[in-house]
Amino acid sequence: EGSAGGRVELGSVVVLANETTKKDMKVQVVSAAEATVTGGSLPRVSEDSPVGKELMGRKKGETFVVNLDNGKQMKYKVKSIEY
C-alpha cells in the first residue's frame, strides 16, 4: 500500500484515465525542483502543478477535475498507484 495508506504522495507512480479524452497516462508525482530534471522513463507531474495539486492524497478509483488555463476542464480518474 505504501506509506500514505493507498493515497498519492510524492514519488508515487500513478496511472490516470483521462475521462475527457478517453486516454490513459502514467506519470510520477515529484517536487517542483524534480519536475525540471530531464531524463527518466516517465513523464513527471509537479505537486505544484494544477494536476499535481488535485492528485495529491487521492485514492485509487477517485475522480477529479482540473481547470486549465484556457478555461477548459479535464476530468481524470486514478486507475492505479505504485510506490
PDB file with one MODEL, atoms N, CA, C and O in Angstrom:
MODEL        1
ATOM      1  N   GLU A   1       0.806  -1.198   0.000  1.00  0.00           N
ATOM      2  CA  GLU A   1       0.000   0.000   0.000  1.00  0.00           C
ATOM      3  C   GLU A   1       0.846   1.257   0.000  1.00  0.00           C
ATOM      4  O   GLU A   1       0.407   2.274  -0.538  1.00  0.00           O
ATOM      5  N   GLY A   2       2.020   1.238   0.569  1.00  0.00           N
ATOM      6  CA  GLY A   2       2.818   2.457   0.634  1.00  0.00           C
ATOM      7  C   GLY A   2       2.587   3.202   1.934  1.00  0.00           C
ATOM      8  O   GLY A   2       1.686   2.870   2.704  1.00  0.00           O
ATOM      9  N   SER A   3       3.401   4.199   2.167  1.00  0.00           N
ATOM     10  CA  SER A   3       3.364   4.897   3.450  1.00  0.00           C
ATOM     11  C   SER A   3       2.164   5.814   3.587  1.00  0.00           C
ATOM     12  O   SER A   3       1.859   6.247   4.698  1.00  0.00           O
ATOM     13  N   ALA A   4       1.474   6.125   2.505  1.00  0.00           N
ATOM     14  CA  ALA A   4       0.346   7.052   2.590  1.00  0.00           C
ATOM     15  C   ALA A   4      -0.993   6.327   2.693  1.00  0.00           C
ATOM     16  O   ALA A   4      -2.046   6.939   2.515  1.00  0.00           O
ATOM     17  N   GLY A   5      -0.956   5.032   2.978  1.00  0.00           N
ATOM     18  CA  GLY A   5      -2.201   4.288   3.135  1.00  0.00           C
ATOM     19  C   GLY A   5      -3.003   4.193   1.853  1.00  0.00           C
ATOM     20  O   GLY A   5      -4.231   4.276   1.872  1.00  0.00           O
ATOM     21  N   GLY A   6      -2.307   4.018   0.736  1.00  0.00           N
ATOM     22  CA  GLY A   6      -3.012   3.884  -0.531  1.00  0.00           C
ATOM     23  C   GLY A   6      -3.356   5.200  -1.198  1.00  0.00           C
ATOM     24  O   GLY A   6      -4.162   5.235  -2.128  1.00  0.00           O
ATOM     25  N   ARG A   7      -2.755   6.279  -0.734  1.00  0.00           N
ATOM     26  CA  ARG A   7      -3.006   7.596  -1.322  1.00  0.00           C
ATOM     27  C   ARG A   7      -1.797   8.057  -2.132  1.00  0.00           C
ATOM     28  O   ARG A   7      -0.673   7.611  -1.904  1.00  0.00           O
ATOM     29  N   VAL A   8      -2.048   8.950  -3.073  1.00  0.00           N
ATOM     30  CA  VAL A   8      -0.976   9.515  -3.890  1.00  0.00           C
ATOM     31  C   VAL A   8      -0.103  10.412  -3.024  1.00  0.00           C
ATOM     32  O   VAL A   8      -0.606  11.255  -2.281  1.00  0.00           O
ATOM     33  N   GLU A   9       1.216  10.223  -3.127  1.00  0.00           N
ATOM     34  CA  GLU A   9       2.182  11.036  -2.386  1.00  0.00           C
ATOM     35  C   GLU A   9       3.354  11.337  -3.311  1.00  0.00           C
ATOM     36  O   GLU A   9       3.396  10.847  -4.439  1.00  0.00           O
ATOM     37  N   LEU A  10       4.300  12.138  -2.842  1.00  0.00           N
ATOM     38  CA  LEU A  10       5.491  12.422  -3.638  1.00  0.00           C
ATOM     39  C   LEU A  10       6.197  11.121  -3.980  1.00  0.00           C
ATOM     40  O   LEU A  10       6.369  10.256  -3.121  1.00  0.00           O
ATOM     41  N   GLY A  11       6.602  10.983  -5.224  1.00  0.00           N
ATOM     42  CA  GLY A  11       7.284   9.781  -5.675  1.00  0.00           C
ATOM     43  C   GLY A  11       6.365   8.704  -6.211  1.00  0.00           C
ATOM     44  O   GLY A  11       6.831   7.749  -6.831  1.00  0.00           O
ATOM     45  N   SER A  12       5.057   8.840  -5.983  1.00  0.00           N
ATOM     46  CA  SER A  12       4.109   7.854  -6.487  1.00  0.00           C
ATOM     47  C   SER A  12       4.104   7.842  -8.010  1.00  0.00           C
ATOM     48  O   SER A  12       4.235   8.879  -8.660  1.00  0.00           O
ATOM     49  N   VAL A  13       3.950   6.647  -8.560  1.00  0.00           N
ATOM     50  CA  VAL A  13       3.721   6.494  -9.996  1.00  0.00           C
ATOM     51  C   VAL A  13       2.237   6.183 -10.155  1.00  0.00           C
ATOM     52  O   VAL A  13       1.731   5.205  -9.606  1.00  0.00           O
ATOM     53  N   VAL A  14       1.560   7.020 -10.907  1.00  0.00           N
ATOM     54  CA  VAL A  14       0.101   6.950 -10.987  1.00  0.00           C
ATOM     55  C   VAL A  14      -0.339   6.753 -12.435  1.00  0.00           C
ATOM     56  O   VAL A  14       0.157   7.418 -13.344  1.00  0.00           O
ATOM     57  N   VAL A  15      -1.274   5.833 -12.632  1.00  0.00           N
ATOM     58  CA  VAL A  15      -1.924   5.709 -13.936  1.00  0.00           C
ATOM     59  C   VAL A  15      -3.249   6.445 -13.833  1.00  0.00           C
ATOM     60  O   VAL A  15      -4.098   6.127 -13.000  1.00  0.00           O
ATOM     61  N   LEU A  16      -3.405   7.450 -14.712  1.00  0.00           N
ATOM     62  CA  LEU A  16      -4.619   8.258 -14.744  1.00  0.00           C
ATOM     63  C   LEU A  16      -5.402   7.950 -16.001  1.00  0.00           C
ATOM     64  O   LEU A  16      -4.828   7.832 -17.084  1.00  0.00           O
ATOM     65  N   ALA A  17      -6.702   7.820 -15.863  1.00  0.00           N
ATOM     66  CA  ALA A  17      -7.584   7.730 -17.015  1.00  0.00           C
ATOM     67  C   ALA A  17      -8.122   9.132 -17.252  1.00  0.00           C
ATOM     68  O   ALA A  17      -8.790   9.701 -16.389  1.00  0.00           O
ATOM     69  N   ASN A  18      -7.831   9.688 -18.423  1.00  0.00           N
ATOM     70  CA  ASN A  18      -8.369  10.990 -18.772  1.00  0.00           C
ATOM     71  C   ASN A  18      -9.781  10.739 -19.289  1.00  0.00           C
ATOM     72  O   ASN A  18      -9.973  10.228 -20.392  1.00  0.00           O
ATOM     73  N   GLU A  19     -10.765  11.109 -18.470  1.00  0.00           N
ATOM     74  CA  GLU A  19     -12.160  10.837 -18.796  1.00  0.00           C
ATOM     75  C   GLU A  19     -12.641  11.742 -19.924  1.00  0.00           C
ATOM     76  O   GLU A  19     -13.675  11.476 -20.537  1.00  0.00           O
ATOM     77  N   THR A  20     -11.897  12.811 -20.198  1.00  0.00           N
ATOM     78  CA  THR A  20     -12.263  13.747 -21.257  1.00  0.00           C
ATOM     79  C   THR A  20     -11.814  13.221 -22.617  1.00  0.00           C
ATOM     80  O   THR A  20     -12.584  13.237 -23.577  1.00  0.00           O
ATOM     81  N   THR A  21     -10.562  12.751 -22.699  1.00  0.00           N
ATOM     82  CA  THR A  21     -10.011  12.274 -23.981  1.00  0.00           C
ATOM     83  C   THR A  21     -10.087  10.762 -24.122  1.00  0.00           C
ATOM     84  O   THR A  21      -9.822  10.227 -25.199  1.00  0.00           O
ATOM     85  N   LYS A  22     -10.449  10.058 -23.037  1.00  0.00           N
ATOM     86  CA  LYS A  22     -10.534   8.590 -23.017  1.00  0.00           C
ATOM     87  C   LYS A  22      -9.173   7.923 -23.201  1.00  0.00           C
ATOM     88  O   LYS A  22      -9.095   6.809 -23.719  1.00  0.00           O
ATOM     89  N   LYS A  23      -8.107   8.592 -22.784  1.00  0.00           N
ATOM     90  CA  LYS A  23      -6.765   8.021 -22.876  1.00  0.00           C
ATOM     91  C   LYS A  23      -6.172   7.884 -21.474  1.00  0.00           C
ATOM     92  O   LYS A  23      -6.467   8.680 -20.583  1.00  0.00           O
ATOM     93  N   ASP A  24      -5.330   6.860 -21.292  1.00  0.00           N
ATOM     94  CA  ASP A  24      -4.623   6.663 -20.027  1.00  0.00           C
ATOM     95  C   ASP A  24      -3.227   7.257 -20.118  1.00  0.00           C
ATOM     96  O   ASP A  24      -2.620   7.289 -21.188  1.00  0.00           O
ATOM     97  N   MET A  25      -2.730   7.724 -18.987  1.00  0.00           N
ATOM     98  CA  MET A  25      -1.348   8.180 -18.939  1.00  0.00           C
ATOM     99  C   MET A  25      -0.739   7.792 -17.609  1.00  0.00           C
ATOM    100  O   MET A  25      -1.412   7.769 -16.578  1.00  0.00           O
ATOM    101  N   LYS A  26       0.560   7.485 -17.649  1.00  0.00           N
ATOM    102  CA  LYS A  26       1.299   7.079 -16.455  1.00  0.00           C
ATOM    103  C   LYS A  26       2.293   8.181 -16.135  1.00  0.00           C
ATOM    104  O   LYS A  26       3.112   8.549 -16.976  1.00  0.00           O
ATOM    105  N   VAL A  27       2.221   8.709 -14.918  1.00  0.00           N
ATOM    106  CA  VAL A  27       3.085   9.822 -14.508  1.00  0.00           C
ATOM    107  C   VAL A  27       3.649   9.564 -13.123  1.00  0.00           C
ATOM    108  O   VAL A  27       3.118   8.759 -12.357  1.00  0.00           O
ATOM    109  N   GLN A  28       4.737  10.264 -12.815  1.00  0.00           N
ATOM    110  CA  GLN A  28       5.307  10.226 -11.466  1.00  0.00           C
ATOM    111  C   GLN A  28       5.121  11.596 -10.832  1.00  0.00           C
ATOM    112  O   GLN A  28       5.428  12.615 -11.450  1.00  0.00           O
ATOM    113  N   VAL A  29       4.616  11.625  -9.593  1.00  0.00           N
ATOM    114  CA  VAL A  29       4.411  12.871  -8.872  1.00  0.00           C
ATOM    115  C   VAL A  29       5.712  13.230  -8.156  1.00  0.00           C
ATOM    116  O   VAL A  29       6.236  12.444  -7.366  1.00  0.00           O
ATOM    117  N   VAL A  30       6.224  14.427  -8.442  1.00  0.00           N
ATOM    118  CA  VAL A  30       7.512  14.853  -7.894  1.00  0.00           C
ATOM    119  C   VAL A  30       7.413  16.273  -7.354  1.00  0.00           C
ATOM    120  O   VAL A  30       6.419  16.966  -7.570  1.00  0.00           O
ATOM    121  N   SER A  31       8.461  16.697  -6.646  1.00  0.00           N
ATOM    122  CA  SER A  31       8.525  18.079  -6.159  1.00  0.00           C
ATOM    123  C   SER A  31       8.762  19.007  -7.340  1.00  0.00           C
ATOM    124  O   SER A  31       9.134  18.557  -8.423  1.00  0.00           O
ATOM    125  N   ALA A  32       8.550  20.296  -7.134  1.00  0.00           N
ATOM    126  CA  ALA A  32       8.750  21.274  -8.202  1.00  0.00           C
ATOM    127  C   ALA A  32      10.192  21.243  -8.707  1.00  0.00           C
ATOM    128  O   ALA A  32      10.430  21.387  -9.906  1.00  0.00           O
ATOM    129  N   ALA A  33      11.153  21.057  -7.804  1.00  0.00           N
ATOM    130  CA  ALA A  33      12.565  21.022  -8.199  1.00  0.00           C
ATOM    131  C   ALA A  33      12.858  19.809  -9.082  1.00  0.00           C
ATOM    132  O   ALA A  33      13.612  19.912 -10.049  1.00  0.00           O
ATOM    133  N   GLU A  34      12.270  18.677  -8.756  1.00  0.00           N
ATOM    134  CA  GLU A  34      12.497  17.455  -9.537  1.00  0.00           C
ATOM    135  C   GLU A  34      11.795  17.492 -10.890  1.00  0.00           C
ATOM    136  O   GLU A  34      12.226  16.826 -11.832  1.00  0.00           O
ATOM    137  N   ALA A  35      10.730  18.256 -10.990  1.00  0.00           N
ATOM    138  CA  ALA A  35       9.944  18.290 -12.221  1.00  0.00           C
ATOM    139  C   ALA A  35      10.739  18.865 -13.384  1.00  0.00           C
ATOM    140  O   ALA A  35      10.454  18.555 -14.540  1.00  0.00           O
ATOM    141  N   THR A  36      11.729  19.698 -13.094  1.00  0.00           N
ATOM    142  CA  THR A  36      12.512  20.319 -14.156  1.00  0.00           C
ATOM    143  C   THR A  36      13.689  19.462 -14.600  1.00  0.00           C
ATOM    144  O   THR A  36      14.339  19.777 -15.597  1.00  0.00           O
ATOM    145  N   VAL A  37      13.973  18.382 -13.874  1.00  0.00           N
ATOM    146  CA  VAL A  37      15.085  17.488 -14.225  1.00  0.00           C
ATOM    147  C   VAL A  37      14.681  16.658 -15.436  1.00  0.00           C
ATOM    148  O   VAL A  37      13.603  16.063 -15.460  1.00  0.00           O
ATOM    149  N   THR A  38      15.550  16.622 -16.439  1.00  0.00           N
ATOM    150  CA  THR A  38      15.234  15.835 -17.634  1.00  0.00           C
ATOM    151  C   THR A  38      15.705  14.401 -17.461  1.00  0.00           C
ATOM    152  O   THR A  38      16.500  14.097 -16.571  1.00  0.00           O
ATOM    153  N   GLY A  39      15.219  13.545 -18.303  1.00  0.00           N
ATOM    154  CA  GLY A  39      15.581  12.136 -18.231  1.00  0.00           C
ATOM    155  C   GLY A  39      14.524  11.346 -17.490  1.00  0.00           C
ATOM    156  O   GLY A  39      13.522  11.892 -17.028  1.00  0.00           O
ATOM    157  N   GLY A  40      14.765  10.060 -17.386  1.00  0.00           N
ATOM    158  CA  GLY A  40      13.788   9.194 -16.746  1.00  0.00           C
ATOM    159  C   GLY A  40      12.815   8.653 -17.767  1.00  0.00           C
ATOM    160  O   GLY A  40      12.665   9.211 -18.854  1.00  0.00           O
ATOM    161  N   SER A  41      12.164   7.582 -17.421  1.00  0.00           N
ATOM    162  CA  SER A  41      11.294   6.913 -18.381  1.00  0.00           C
ATOM    163  C   SER A  41       9.842   7.393 -18.312  1.00  0.00           C
ATOM    164  O   SER A  41       9.049   7.103 -19.208  1.00  0.00           O
ATOM    165  N   LEU A  42       9.495   8.123 -17.254  1.00  0.00           N
ATOM    166  CA  LEU A  42       8.101   8.545 -17.083  1.00  0.00           C
ATOM    167  C   LEU A  42       7.973  10.057 -17.129  1.00  0.00           C
ATOM    168  O   LEU A  42       8.874  10.770 -16.690  1.00  0.00           O
ATOM    169  N   PRO A  43       6.859  10.553 -17.658  1.00  0.00           N
ATOM    170  CA  PRO A  43       6.585  11.981 -17.528  1.00  0.00           C
ATOM    171  C   PRO A  43       6.420  12.326 -16.052  1.00  0.00           C
ATOM    172  O   PRO A  43       5.902  11.524 -15.275  1.00  0.00           O
ATOM    173  N   ARG A  44       6.856  13.505 -15.674  1.00  0.00           N
ATOM    174  CA  ARG A  44       6.762  13.931 -14.277  1.00  0.00           C
ATOM    175  C   ARG A  44       5.708  15.021 -14.130  1.00  0.00           C
ATOM    176  O   ARG A  44       5.560  15.890 -14.989  1.00  0.00           O
ATOM    177  N   VAL A  45       4.987  14.952 -13.025  1.00  0.00           N
ATOM    178  CA  VAL A  45       3.981  15.957 -12.691  1.00  0.00           C
ATOM    179  C   VAL A  45       4.403  16.577 -11.370  1.00  0.00           C
ATOM    180  O   VAL A  45       4.556  15.880 -10.367  1.00  0.00           O
ATOM    181  N   SER A  46       4.589  17.892 -11.374  1.00  0.00           N
ATOM    182  CA  SER A  46       4.952  18.594 -10.146  1.00  0.00           C
ATOM    183  C   SER A  46       3.767  18.629  -9.193  1.00  0.00           C
ATOM    184  O   SER A  46       2.620  18.775  -9.616  1.00  0.00           O
ATOM    185  N   GLU A  47       4.057  18.492  -7.898  1.00  0.00           N
ATOM    186  CA  GLU A  47       2.993  18.595  -6.891  1.00  0.00           C
ATOM    187  C   GLU A  47       2.371  19.986  -6.891  1.00  0.00           C
ATOM    188  O   GLU A  47       1.268  20.166  -6.374  1.00  0.00           O
ATOM    189  N   ASP A  48       3.062  20.977  -7.466  1.00  0.00           N
ATOM    190  CA  ASP A  48       2.561  22.352  -7.511  1.00  0.00           C
ATOM    191  C   ASP A  48       1.775  22.663  -8.781  1.00  0.00           C
ATOM    192  O   ASP A  48       1.183  23.736  -8.897  1.00  0.00           O
ATOM    193  N   SER A  49       1.765  21.724  -9.740  1.00  0.00           N
ATOM    194  CA  SER A  49       1.032  21.944 -10.987  1.00  0.00           C
ATOM    195  C   SER A  49      -0.463  21.737 -10.737  1.00  0.00           C
ATOM    196  O   SER A  49      -0.846  21.149  -9.725  1.00  0.00           O
ATOM    197  N   PRO A  50      -1.308  22.215 -11.651  1.00  0.00           N
ATOM    198  CA  PRO A  50      -2.753  22.005 -11.457  1.00  0.00           C
ATOM    199  C   PRO A  50      -3.131  20.534 -11.283  1.00  0.00           C
ATOM    200  O   PRO A  50      -3.929  20.200 -10.408  1.00  0.00           O
ATOM    201  N   VAL A  51      -2.565  19.657 -12.109  1.00  0.00           N
ATOM    202  CA  VAL A  51      -2.870  18.218 -11.974  1.00  0.00           C
ATOM    203  C   VAL A  51      -2.294  17.683 -10.673  1.00  0.00           C
ATOM    204  O   VAL A  51      -2.964  16.940  -9.956  1.00  0.00           O
ATOM    205  N   GLY A  52      -1.048  18.057 -10.361  1.00  0.00           N
ATOM    206  CA  GLY A  52      -0.397  17.585  -9.143  1.00  0.00           C
ATOM    207  C   GLY A  52      -1.137  17.975  -7.874  1.00  0.00           C
ATOM    208  O   GLY A  52      -1.284  17.167  -6.956  1.00  0.00           O
ATOM    209  N   LYS A  53      -1.605  19.224  -7.827  1.00  0.00           N
ATOM    210  CA  LYS A  53      -2.341  19.688  -6.643  1.00  0.00           C
ATOM    211  C   LYS A  53      -3.606  18.874  -6.421  1.00  0.00           C
ATOM    212  O   LYS A  53      -3.941  18.527  -5.288  1.00  0.00           O
ATOM    213  N   GLU A  54      -4.305  18.573  -7.509  1.00  0.00           N
ATOM    214  CA  GLU A  54      -5.545  17.789  -7.394  1.00  0.00           C
ATOM    215  C   GLU A  54      -5.273  16.319  -7.108  1.00  0.00           C
ATOM    216  O   GLU A  54      -6.099  15.632  -6.507  1.00  0.00           O
ATOM    217  N   LEU A  55      -4.113  15.841  -7.539  1.00  0.00           N
ATOM    218  CA  LEU A  55      -3.778  14.419  -7.427  1.00  0.00           C
ATOM    219  C   LEU A  55      -3.300  14.015  -6.032  1.00  0.00           C
ATOM    220  O   LEU A  55      -3.578  12.905  -5.578  1.00  0.00           O
ATOM    221  N   MET A  56      -2.590  14.904  -5.357  1.00  0.00           N
ATOM    222  CA  MET A  56      -2.020  14.581  -4.045  1.00  0.00           C
ATOM    223  C   MET A  56      -3.110  14.131  -3.068  1.00  0.00           C
ATOM    224  O   MET A  56      -4.129  14.801  -2.904  1.00  0.00           O
ATOM    225  N   GLY A  57      -2.876  12.989  -2.427  1.00  0.00           N
ATOM    226  CA  GLY A  57      -3.804  12.492  -1.413  1.00  0.00           C
ATOM    227  C   GLY A  57      -4.977  11.694  -1.955  1.00  0.00           C
ATOM    228  O   GLY A  57      -5.777  11.167  -1.182  1.00  0.00           O
ATOM    229  N   ARG A  58      -5.089  11.599  -3.272  1.00  0.00           N
ATOM    230  CA  ARG A  58      -6.201  10.835  -3.867  1.00  0.00           C
ATOM    231  C   ARG A  58      -5.962   9.332  -3.709  1.00  0.00           C
ATOM    232  O   ARG A  58      -4.826   8.876  -3.574  1.00  0.00           O
ATOM    233  N   LYS A  59      -7.059   8.580  -3.730  1.00  0.00           N
ATOM    234  CA  LYS A  59      -7.005   7.122  -3.670  1.00  0.00           C
ATOM    235  C   LYS A  59      -7.402   6.532  -5.017  1.00  0.00           C
ATOM    236  O   LYS A  59      -8.028   7.197  -5.843  1.00  0.00           O
ATOM    237  N   LYS A  60      -7.029   5.275  -5.222  1.00  0.00           N
ATOM    238  CA  LYS A  60      -7.418   4.554  -6.429  1.00  0.00           C
ATOM    239  C   LYS A  60      -8.935   4.599  -6.577  1.00  0.00           C
ATOM    240  O   LYS A  60      -9.677   4.366  -5.623  1.00  0.00           O
ATOM    241  N   GLY A  61      -9.378   4.906  -7.799  1.00  0.00           N
ATOM    242  CA  GLY A  61     -10.813   4.952  -8.082  1.00  0.00           C
ATOM    243  C   GLY A  61     -11.426   6.332  -7.973  1.00  0.00           C
ATOM    244  O   GLY A  61     -12.531   6.556  -8.466  1.00  0.00           O
ATOM    245  N   GLU A  62     -10.726   7.267  -7.332  1.00  0.00           N
ATOM    246  CA  GLU A  62     -11.261   8.623  -7.196  1.00  0.00           C
ATOM    247  C   GLU A  62     -11.156   9.381  -8.513  1.00  0.00           C
ATOM    248  O   GLU A  62     -10.223   9.175  -9.290  1.00  0.00           O
ATOM    249  N   THR A  63     -12.117  10.252  -8.750  1.00  0.00           N
ATOM    250  CA  THR A  63     -12.084  11.117  -9.926  1.00  0.00           C
ATOM    251  C   THR A  63     -11.923  12.561  -9.466  1.00  0.00           C
ATOM    252  O   THR A  63     -12.307  12.929  -8.357  1.00  0.00           O
ATOM    253  N   PHE A  64     -11.341  13.367 -10.355  1.00  0.00           N
ATOM    254  CA  PHE A  64     -11.175  14.792 -10.041  1.00  0.00           C
ATOM    255  C   PHE A  64     -11.143  15.587 -11.329  1.00  0.00           C
ATOM    256  O   PHE A  64     -10.890  15.046 -12.405  1.00  0.00           O
ATOM    257  N   VAL A  65     -11.405  16.887 -11.206  1.00  0.00           N
ATOM    258  CA  VAL A  65     -11.443  17.785 -12.358  1.00  0.00           C
ATOM    259  C   VAL A  65     -10.332  18.809 -12.206  1.00  0.00           C
ATOM    260  O   VAL A  65     -10.111  19.342 -11.119  1.00  0.00           O
ATOM    261  N   VAL A  66      -9.635  19.083 -13.302  1.00  0.00           N
ATOM    262  CA  VAL A  66      -8.583  20.096 -13.323  1.00  0.00           C
ATOM    263  C   VAL A  66      -9.033  21.223 -14.241  1.00  0.00           C
ATOM    264  O   VAL A  66      -9.411  20.986 -15.389  1.00  0.00           O
ATOM    265  N   ASN A  67      -8.990  22.448 -13.731  1.00  0.00           N
ATOM    266  CA  ASN A  67      -9.308  23.622 -14.534  1.00  0.00           C
ATOM    267  C   ASN A  67      -8.041  24.078 -15.247  1.00  0.00           C
ATOM    268  O   ASN A  67      -7.035  24.375 -14.601  1.00  0.00           O
ATOM    269  N   LEU A  68      -8.086  24.134 -16.567  1.00  0.00           N
ATOM    270  CA  LEU A  68      -6.938  24.532 -17.360  1.00  0.00           C
ATOM    271  C   LEU A  68      -6.903  26.046 -17.550  1.00  0.00           C
ATOM    272  O   LEU A  68      -7.911  26.732 -17.379  1.00  0.00           O
ATOM    273  N   ASP A  69      -5.720  26.554 -17.907  1.00  0.00           N
ATOM    274  CA  ASP A  69      -5.549  27.990 -18.102  1.00  0.00           C
ATOM    275  C   ASP A  69      -6.464  28.545 -19.192  1.00  0.00           C
ATOM    276  O   ASP A  69      -6.852  29.713 -19.146  1.00  0.00           O
ATOM    277  N   ASN A  70      -6.806  27.710 -20.170  1.00  0.00           N
ATOM    278  CA  ASN A  70      -7.639  28.175 -21.271  1.00  0.00           C
ATOM    279  C   ASN A  70      -9.134  28.152 -20.946  1.00  0.00           C
ATOM    280  O   ASN A  70      -9.968  28.385 -21.821  1.00  0.00           O
ATOM    281  N   GLY A  71      -9.467  27.869 -19.683  1.00  0.00           N
ATOM    282  CA  GLY A  71     -10.860  27.872 -19.257  1.00  0.00           C
ATOM    283  C   GLY A  71     -11.553  26.529 -19.392  1.00  0.00           C
ATOM    284  O   GLY A  71     -12.681  26.361 -18.926  1.00  0.00           O
ATOM    285  N   LYS A  72     -10.890  25.570 -20.025  1.00  0.00           N
ATOM    286  CA  LYS A  72     -11.476  24.239 -20.174  1.00  0.00           C
ATOM    287  C   LYS A  72     -11.208  23.402 -18.930  1.00  0.00           C
ATOM    288  O   LYS A  72     -10.396  23.764 -18.079  1.00  0.00           O
ATOM    289  N   GLN A  73     -11.904  22.284 -18.846  1.00  0.00           N
ATOM    290  CA  GLN A  73     -11.717  21.357 -17.734  1.00  0.00           C
ATOM    291  C   GLN A  73     -11.353  19.979 -18.268  1.00  0.00           C
ATOM    292  O   GLN A  73     -11.813  19.567 -19.333  1.00  0.00           O
ATOM    293  N   MET A  74     -10.520  19.275 -17.509  1.00  0.00           N
ATOM    294  CA  MET A  74     -10.176  17.892 -17.820  1.00  0.00           C
ATOM    295  C   MET A  74     -10.567  17.054 -16.613  1.00  0.00           C
ATOM    296  O   MET A  74     -10.291  17.436 -15.476  1.00  0.00           O
ATOM    297  N   LYS A  75     -11.208  15.916 -16.851  1.00  0.00           N
ATOM    298  CA  LYS A  75     -11.623  15.028 -15.778  1.00  0.00           C
ATOM    299  C   LYS A  75     -10.740  13.791 -15.804  1.00  0.00           C
ATOM    300  O   LYS A  75     -10.546  13.178 -16.854  1.00  0.00           O
ATOM    301  N   TYR A  76     -10.209  13.429 -14.645  1.00  0.00           N
ATOM    302  CA  TYR A  76      -9.309  12.289 -14.520  1.00  0.00           C
ATOM    303  C   TYR A  76      -9.837  11.310 -13.472  1.00  0.00           C
ATOM    304  O   TYR A  76     -10.574  11.682 -12.559  1.00  0.00           O
ATOM    305  N   LYS A  77      -9.437  10.047 -13.635  1.00  0.00           N
ATOM    306  CA  LYS A  77      -9.715   9.004 -12.637  1.00  0.00           C
ATOM    307  C   LYS A  77      -8.406   8.310 -12.315  1.00  0.00           C
ATOM    308  O   LYS A  77      -7.632   7.977 -13.213  1.00  0.00           O
ATOM    309  N   VAL A  78      -8.158   8.090 -11.022  1.00  0.00           N
ATOM    310  CA  VAL A  78      -6.949   7.383 -10.584  1.00  0.00           C
ATOM    311  C   VAL A  78      -7.172   5.894 -10.785  1.00  0.00           C
ATOM    312  O   VAL A  78      -8.008   5.295 -10.109  1.00  0.00           O
ATOM    313  N   LYS A  79      -6.423   5.286 -11.718  1.00  0.00           N
ATOM    314  CA  LYS A  79      -6.584   3.852 -12.009  1.00  0.00           C
ATOM    315  C   LYS A  79      -5.681   2.997 -11.136  1.00  0.00           C
ATOM    316  O   LYS A  79      -6.084   1.922 -10.694  1.00  0.00           O
ATOM    317  N   SER A  80      -4.447   3.468 -10.880  1.00  0.00           N
ATOM    318  CA  SER A  80      -3.542   2.699 -10.016  1.00  0.00           C
ATOM    319  C   SER A  80      -2.492   3.616  -9.435  1.00  0.00           C
ATOM    320  O   SER A  80      -2.196   4.678  -9.983  1.00  0.00           O
ATOM    321  N   ILE A  81      -1.927   3.187  -8.304  1.00  0.00           N
ATOM    322  CA  ILE A  81      -0.866   3.931  -7.610  1.00  0.00           C
ATOM    323  C   ILE A  81       0.232   2.947  -7.247  1.00  0.00           C
ATOM    324  O   ILE A  81      -0.029   1.908  -6.640  1.00  0.00           O
ATOM    325  N   GLU A  82       1.470   3.281  -7.622  1.00  0.00           N
ATOM    326  CA  GLU A  82       2.627   2.463  -7.248  1.00  0.00           C
ATOM    327  C   GLU A  82       3.578   3.334  -6.427  1.00  0.00           C
ATOM    328  O   GLU A  82       3.617   4.555  -6.584  1.00  0.00           O
ATOM    329  N   TYR A  83       4.346   2.679  -5.543  1.00  0.00           N
ATOM    330  CA  TYR A  83       5.278   3.421  -4.678  1.00  0.00           C
ATOM    331  C   TYR A  83       6.688   2.966  -4.909  1.00  0.00           C
ATOM    332  O   TYR A  83       7.613   3.474  -4.274  1.00  0.00           O
TER     333      TYR A  83
ENDMDL
END
